[in-house]
Amino acid sequence: MFEKITRRLFLKSSLILGSAIVFGGFLWNKAAKAKVYLRPPGAVPESKFTGQCIRCFICGEVCPNKAIKFVDIEGGITNIGTPYISPREQGCILCMKCGQICPTGALQKIEDDFKKIIDKVKMGRAVVDKTICYSYNNRICGFCQQSCPFPDIALKLEVWARPVVTDKCVGCGLCEKSCIQVPQAIRVIPRGEEHKIAFYENYQMPIYDEHLPGMPPGH
């Protein structure tokens, strides 16, 4: 199976890298403002990840939830072809298959074990926008906590089903995927963007507000 996947994805990889050369100048400028992506579980630190990942796309092939996507040419030459997760489209179910098959260790192997996943997986952290969350605005919801793989550990519900994210959150994004509010009232902020978490929690401003530079709009 590995040979079959590799042969098919070699053409895809070549096409993307070829595009990077064609649009080299454009991509170089974009790289200076490179977006920080939510990486699959087990990803090494971003400073090493983009160099260690060989853009083989195998992680996306083995993902049973089809949650892994790949950065296109607009993501900058540093990120192009690397895997990421867009949780509003599909969250990570933490099966750990991507790390098991990664040939370079860019995605490290993590055993499919409850305690080890909580201890080692650090994709990002969810943040609740209390200004639009139903449970913080006189309507009881709680869907985010119901979808959390670690309910009452990573995501707790207080009175009136108000969600509270703990430091045990691994950033899988299943809460964001399940949120029934539009735009979503809970969003995962990728590892490396921790300053945005602190800013939001200190000032209690909306996640998608102009006061929080660099945050993408809800969709």
mmCIF file of C-alpha atoms in Angstrom:
data_model
loop_
_atom_site.group_PDB
_atom_site.id
_atom_site.type_symbol
_atom_site.label_atom_id
_atom_site.label_comp_id
_atom_site.label_asym_id
_atom_site.label_seq_id
_atom_site.Cartn_x
_atom_site.Cartn_y
_atom_site.Cartn_z
ATOM 1 C CA MET A 1 0.000 0.000 0.000
ATOM 2 C CA PHE A 2 2.857 2.346 0.839
ATOM 3 C CA GLU A 3 4.343 1.993 -2.664
ATOM 4 C CA LYS A 4 0.964 2.618 -4.275
ATOM 5 C CA ILE A 5 0.334 5.740 -2.224
ATOM 6 C CA THR A 6 3.865 7.045 -2.729
ATOM 7 C CA ARG A 7 3.725 6.707 -6.499
ATOM 8 C CA ARG A 8 0.408 8.497 -6.791
ATOM 9 C CA LEU A 9 1.358 11.283 -4.433
ATOM 10 C CA PHE A 10 4.772 11.812 -6.014
ATOM 11 C CA LEU A 11 3.044 13.449 -8.970
ATOM 12 C CA LYS A 12 1.009 15.651 -6.659
ATOM 13 C CA SER A 13 4.094 16.635 -4.707
ATOM 14 C CA SER A 14 5.997 17.448 -7.894
ATOM 15 C CA LEU A 15 3.159 19.627 -9.132
ATOM 16 C CA ILE A 16 3.028 21.628 -5.915
ATOM 17 C CA LEU A 17 6.777 22.090 -5.752
ATOM 18 C CA GLY A 18 6.790 23.096 -9.410
ATOM 19 C CA SER A 19 4.185 25.715 -8.664
ATOM 20 C CA ALA A 20 6.353 26.990 -5.843
ATOM 21 C CA ILE A 21 9.164 27.620 -8.307
ATOM 22 C CA VAL A 22 6.901 29.337 -10.824
ATOM 23 C CA PHE A 23 5.433 31.601 -8.173
ATOM 24 C CA GLY A 24 8.699 31.904 -6.274
ATOM 25 C CA GLY A 25 8.718 35.670 -5.891
ATOM 26 C CA PHE A 26 5.112 35.778 -4.748
ATOM 27 C CA LEU A 27 5.613 32.975 -2.278
ATOM 28 C CA TRP A 28 8.754 34.491 -0.848
ATOM 29 C CA ASN A 29 6.847 37.643 0.033
ATOM 30 C CA LYS A 30 4.037 35.618 1.567
ATOM 31 C CA ALA A 31 6.517 33.643 3.662
ATOM 32 C CA ALA A 32 7.404 36.761 5.622
ATOM 33 C CA LYS A 33 3.822 36.822 6.892
ATOM 34 C CA ALA A 34 3.386 33.067 7.055
ATOM 35 C CA LYS A 35 0.269 31.917 8.834
ATOM 36 C CA VAL A 36 0.588 29.602 11.809
ATOM 37 C CA TYR A 37 -1.336 26.410 11.046
ATOM 38 C CA LEU A 38 -3.019 23.875 13.285
ATOM 39 C CA ARG A 39 -0.803 20.854 12.671
ATOM 40 C CA PRO A 40 -1.816 17.184 13.037
ATOM 41 C CA PRO A 41 -1.141 15.507 16.394
ATOM 42 C CA GLY A 42 2.459 14.713 17.200
ATOM 43 C CA ALA A 43 3.920 17.507 15.080
ATOM 44 C CA VAL A 44 7.380 18.625 16.129
ATOM 45 C CA PRO A 45 7.810 22.366 16.892
ATOM 46 C CA GLU A 46 7.062 24.594 13.901
ATOM 47 C CA SER A 47 10.690 25.707 13.661
ATOM 48 C CA LYS A 48 11.590 22.110 12.780
ATOM 49 C CA PHE A 49 8.351 20.889 11.227
ATOM 50 C CA THR A 50 8.480 22.645 7.866
ATOM 51 C CA GLY A 51 12.027 21.424 7.277
ATOM 52 C CA GLN A 52 11.427 17.891 8.472
ATOM 53 C CA CYS A 53 8.188 17.319 6.537
ATOM 54 C CA ILE A 54 8.965 16.009 3.032
ATOM 55 C CA ARG A 55 5.490 16.732 1.609
ATOM 56 C CA CYS A 56 4.725 13.084 0.908
ATOM 57 C CA PHE A 57 1.007 13.558 1.757
ATOM 58 C CA ILE A 58 0.750 10.079 3.258
ATOM 59 C CA CYS A 59 -0.668 11.412 6.523
ATOM 60 C CA GLY A 60 -3.661 12.734 4.628
ATOM 61 C CA GLU A 61 -4.191 9.391 2.936
ATOM 62 C CA VAL A 62 -4.387 7.445 6.188
ATOM 63 C CA CYS A 63 -6.546 9.957 8.077
ATOM 64 C CA PRO A 64 -9.885 8.149 8.577
ATOM 65 C CA ASN A 65 -11.730 11.380 9.316
ATOM 66 C CA LYS A 66 -10.311 13.183 6.281
ATOM 67 C CA ALA A 67 -9.311 16.002 8.592
ATOM 68 C CA ILE A 68 -5.813 16.557 7.202
ATOM 69 C CA LYS A 69 -5.477 19.117 4.435
ATOM 70 C CA PHE A 70 -2.387 20.535 2.740
ATOM 71 C CA VAL A 71 -1.231 24.128 2.427
ATOM 72 C CA ASP A 72 -1.557 25.540 -1.088
ATOM 73 C CA ILE A 73 0.653 28.074 -2.861
ATOM 74 C CA GLU A 74 -0.904 31.019 -1.045
ATOM 75 C CA GLY A 75 0.395 29.696 2.266
ATOM 76 C CA GLY A 76 3.937 30.777 1.524
ATOM 77 C CA ILE A 77 6.952 28.829 0.329
ATOM 78 C CA THR A 78 7.809 27.694 3.854
ATOM 79 C CA ASN A 79 4.438 26.049 4.432
ATOM 80 C CA ILE A 80 3.448 24.875 0.973
ATOM 81 C CA GLY A 81 2.507 21.200 0.844
ATOM 82 C CA THR A 82 2.608 20.725 4.614
ATOM 83 C CA PRO A 83 -0.334 19.161 6.477
ATOM 84 C CA TYR A 84 -2.750 21.101 8.615
ATOM 85 C CA ILE A 85 -6.229 20.772 10.077
ATOM 86 C CA SER A 86 -9.128 23.156 9.569
ATOM 87 C CA PRO A 87 -11.336 22.131 12.496
ATOM 88 C CA ARG A 88 -14.442 23.990 11.392
ATOM 89 C CA GLU A 89 -14.441 21.687 8.373
ATOM 90 C CA GLN A 90 -13.293 18.527 10.166
ATOM 91 C CA GLY A 91 -11.734 17.975 13.555
ATOM 92 C CA CYS A 92 -9.081 15.430 14.506
ATOM 93 C CA ILE A 93 -10.347 12.230 16.149
ATOM 94 C CA LEU A 94 -6.907 11.528 17.663
ATOM 95 C CA CYS A 95 -6.478 8.086 16.121
ATOM 96 C CA MET A 96 -2.701 8.727 15.918
ATOM 97 C CA LYS A 97 -2.400 7.002 12.525
ATOM 98 C CA CYS A 98 -0.681 9.958 10.879
ATOM 99 C CA GLY A 99 2.253 9.816 13.263
ATOM 100 C CA GLN A 100 2.555 6.070 12.895
ATOM 101 C CA ILE A 101 3.080 6.349 9.137
ATOM 102 C CA CYS A 102 5.118 9.565 8.912
ATOM 103 C CA PRO A 103 8.487 8.560 7.365
ATOM 104 C CA THR A 104 10.539 11.432 8.790
ATOM 105 C CA GLY A 105 9.213 11.934 12.302
ATOM 106 C CA ALA A 106 7.785 15.366 11.488
ATOM 107 C CA LEU A 107 4.687 13.825 13.025
ATOM 108 C CA GLN A 108 5.945 11.796 15.949
ATOM 109 C CA LYS A 109 4.548 8.441 16.932
ATOM 110 C CA ILE A 110 2.212 8.651 19.891
ATOM 111 C CA GLU A 111 0.516 5.607 21.296
ATOM 112 C CA ASP A 112 -3.266 5.556 21.057
ATOM 113 C CA ASP A 113 -3.605 5.754 24.805
ATOM 114 C CA PHE A 114 -5.778 8.164 26.782
ATOM 115 C CA LYS A 115 -3.107 9.384 29.198
ATOM 116 C CA LYS A 116 -0.315 9.580 26.635
ATOM 117 C CA ILE A 117 -2.428 11.594 24.214
ATOM 118 C CA ILE A 118 -3.306 14.163 26.884
ATOM 119 C CA ASP A 119 0.327 14.349 27.952
ATOM 120 C CA LYS A 120 1.995 14.520 24.526
ATOM 121 C CA VAL A 121 -0.447 15.981 22.004
ATOM 122 C CA LYS A 122 -0.176 19.771 21.910
ATOM 123 C CA MET A 123 -1.862 20.910 18.706
ATOM 124 C CA GLY A 124 -3.308 24.083 20.178
ATOM 125 C CA ARG A 125 -5.964 25.197 22.600
ATOM 126 C CA ALA A 126 -9.640 26.038 22.276
ATOM 127 C CA VAL A 127 -10.897 29.480 23.246
ATOM 128 C CA VAL A 128 -14.534 30.353 23.920
ATOM 129 C CA ASP A 129 -16.010 33.578 22.595
ATOM 130 C CA LYS A 130 -18.390 34.408 25.427
ATOM 131 C CA THR A 131 -19.938 37.251 23.465
ATOM 132 C CA ILE A 132 -21.659 34.827 21.094
ATOM 133 C CA CYS A 133 -21.641 31.469 22.929
ATOM 134 C CA TYR A 134 -25.264 30.457 23.537
ATOM 135 C CA SER A 135 -24.594 29.235 27.056
ATOM 136 C CA TYR A 136 -23.093 32.576 28.048
ATOM 137 C CA ASN A 137 -26.060 34.421 26.578
ATOM 138 C CA ASN A 138 -29.084 32.961 28.344
ATOM 139 C CA ARG A 139 -29.430 29.872 26.134
ATOM 140 C CA ILE A 140 -28.186 26.446 27.194
ATOM 141 C CA CYS A 141 -26.127 24.493 24.654
ATOM 142 C CA GLY A 142 -23.139 22.299 25.575
ATOM 143 C CA PHE A 143 -22.542 20.648 22.190
ATOM 144 C CA CYS A 144 -18.831 21.465 22.367
ATOM 145 C CA GLN A 145 -18.368 19.533 25.584
ATOM 146 C CA GLN A 146 -20.353 16.581 24.244
ATOM 147 C CA SER A 147 -17.992 16.307 21.278
ATOM 148 C CA CYS A 148 -14.799 16.637 23.341
ATOM 149 C CA PRO A 149 -12.790 13.385 23.512
ATOM 150 C CA PHE A 150 -11.853 14.299 27.087
ATOM 151 C CA PRO A 151 -15.067 15.727 28.594
ATOM 152 C CA ASP A 152 -14.757 17.097 32.118
ATOM 153 C CA ILE A 153 -10.987 16.947 31.725
ATOM 154 C CA ALA A 154 -10.161 19.206 28.782
ATOM 155 C CA LEU A 155 -13.526 20.918 28.522
ATOM 156 C CA LYS A 156 -15.824 21.362 31.489
ATOM 157 C CA LEU A 157 -19.323 22.769 31.786
ATOM 158 C CA GLU A 158 -20.173 25.143 34.581
ATOM 159 C CA VAL A 159 -23.606 26.449 35.559
ATOM 160 C CA TRP A 160 -25.991 26.891 32.608
ATOM 161 C CA ALA A 161 -23.710 24.616 30.539
ATOM 162 C CA ARG A 162 -21.101 27.326 30.137
ATOM 163 C CA PRO A 163 -17.936 25.782 28.633
ATOM 164 C CA VAL A 164 -14.578 26.262 30.317
ATOM 165 C CA VAL A 165 -11.421 25.079 28.556
ATOM 166 C CA THR A 166 -8.672 23.665 30.787
ATOM 167 C CA ASP A 167 -4.944 23.280 30.231
ATOM 168 C CA LYS A 168 -5.591 19.635 29.301
ATOM 169 C CA CYS A 169 -7.050 20.685 25.946
ATOM 170 C CA VAL A 170 -4.990 19.122 23.132
ATOM 171 C CA GLY A 171 -6.451 21.259 20.332
ATOM 172 C CA CYS A 172 -8.164 18.524 18.300
ATOM 173 C CA GLY A 173 -10.887 20.910 17.121
ATOM 174 C CA LEU A 174 -13.862 18.595 17.565
ATOM 175 C CA CYS A 175 -15.512 21.244 19.734
ATOM 176 C CA GLU A 176 -15.136 23.848 16.992
ATOM 177 C CA LYS A 177 -16.553 21.468 14.418
ATOM 178 C CA SER A 178 -19.603 20.743 16.580
ATOM 179 C CA CYS A 179 -20.404 24.340 17.550
ATOM 180 C CA ILE A 180 -23.852 25.258 16.227
ATOM 181 C CA GLN A 181 -23.239 28.995 16.367
ATOM 182 C CA VAL A 182 -22.257 30.879 13.194
ATOM 183 C CA PRO A 183 -19.566 32.049 13.331
ATOM 184 C CA GLN A 184 -18.363 29.450 15.778
ATOM 185 C CA ALA A 185 -18.235 30.465 19.419
ATOM 186 C CA ILE A 186 -15.294 28.210 20.172
ATOM 187 C CA ARG A 187 -12.152 28.074 18.081
ATOM 188 C CA VAL A 188 -8.814 26.320 18.378
ATOM 189 C CA ILE A 189 -5.802 28.600 18.400
ATOM 190 C CA PRO A 190 -2.730 26.727 17.067
ATOM 191 C CA ARG A 191 0.382 26.068 19.082
ATOM 192 C CA GLY A 192 2.679 29.019 18.599
ATOM 193 C CA GLU A 193 -0.150 31.544 18.839
ATOM 194 C CA GLU A 194 -0.422 31.472 22.620
ATOM 195 C CA HIS A 195 -0.199 35.253 22.842
ATOM 196 C CA LYS A 196 -3.648 35.432 21.270
ATOM 197 C CA ILE A 197 -5.076 33.208 23.984
ATOM 198 C CA ALA A 198 -3.658 35.408 26.729
ATOM 199 C CA PHE A 199 -4.822 38.571 24.991
ATOM 200 C CA TYR A 200 -8.355 37.310 24.638
ATOM 201 C CA GLU A 201 -8.641 35.928 28.151
ATOM 202 C CA ASN A 202 -7.251 39.093 29.717
ATOM 203 C CA TYR A 203 -9.439 41.531 27.829
ATOM 204 C CA GLN A 204 -12.486 39.396 27.027
ATOM 205 C CA MET A 205 -12.769 40.695 23.493
ATOM 206 C CA PRO A 206 -14.478 38.748 20.709
ATOM 207 C CA ILE A 207 -12.240 36.230 18.943
ATOM 208 C CA TYR A 208 -13.054 37.662 15.509
ATOM 209 C CA ASP A 209 -12.840 41.309 16.619
ATOM 210 C CA GLU A 210 -10.462 43.795 15.011
ATOM 211 C CA HIS A 211 -8.832 44.134 18.425
ATOM 212 C CA LEU A 212 -7.182 40.743 17.952
ATOM 213 C CA PRO A 213 -4.771 41.135 14.986
ATOM 214 C CA GLY A 214 -4.270 38.185 12.700
ATOM 215 C CA MET A 215 -7.285 36.119 13.736
ATOM 216 C CA PRO A 216 -9.132 34.674 10.748
ATOM 217 C CA PRO A 217 -12.845 35.415 10.355
ATOM 218 C CA GLY A 218 -15.396 32.837 11.474
ATOM 219 C CA HIS A 219 -17.092 30.749 8.801
#
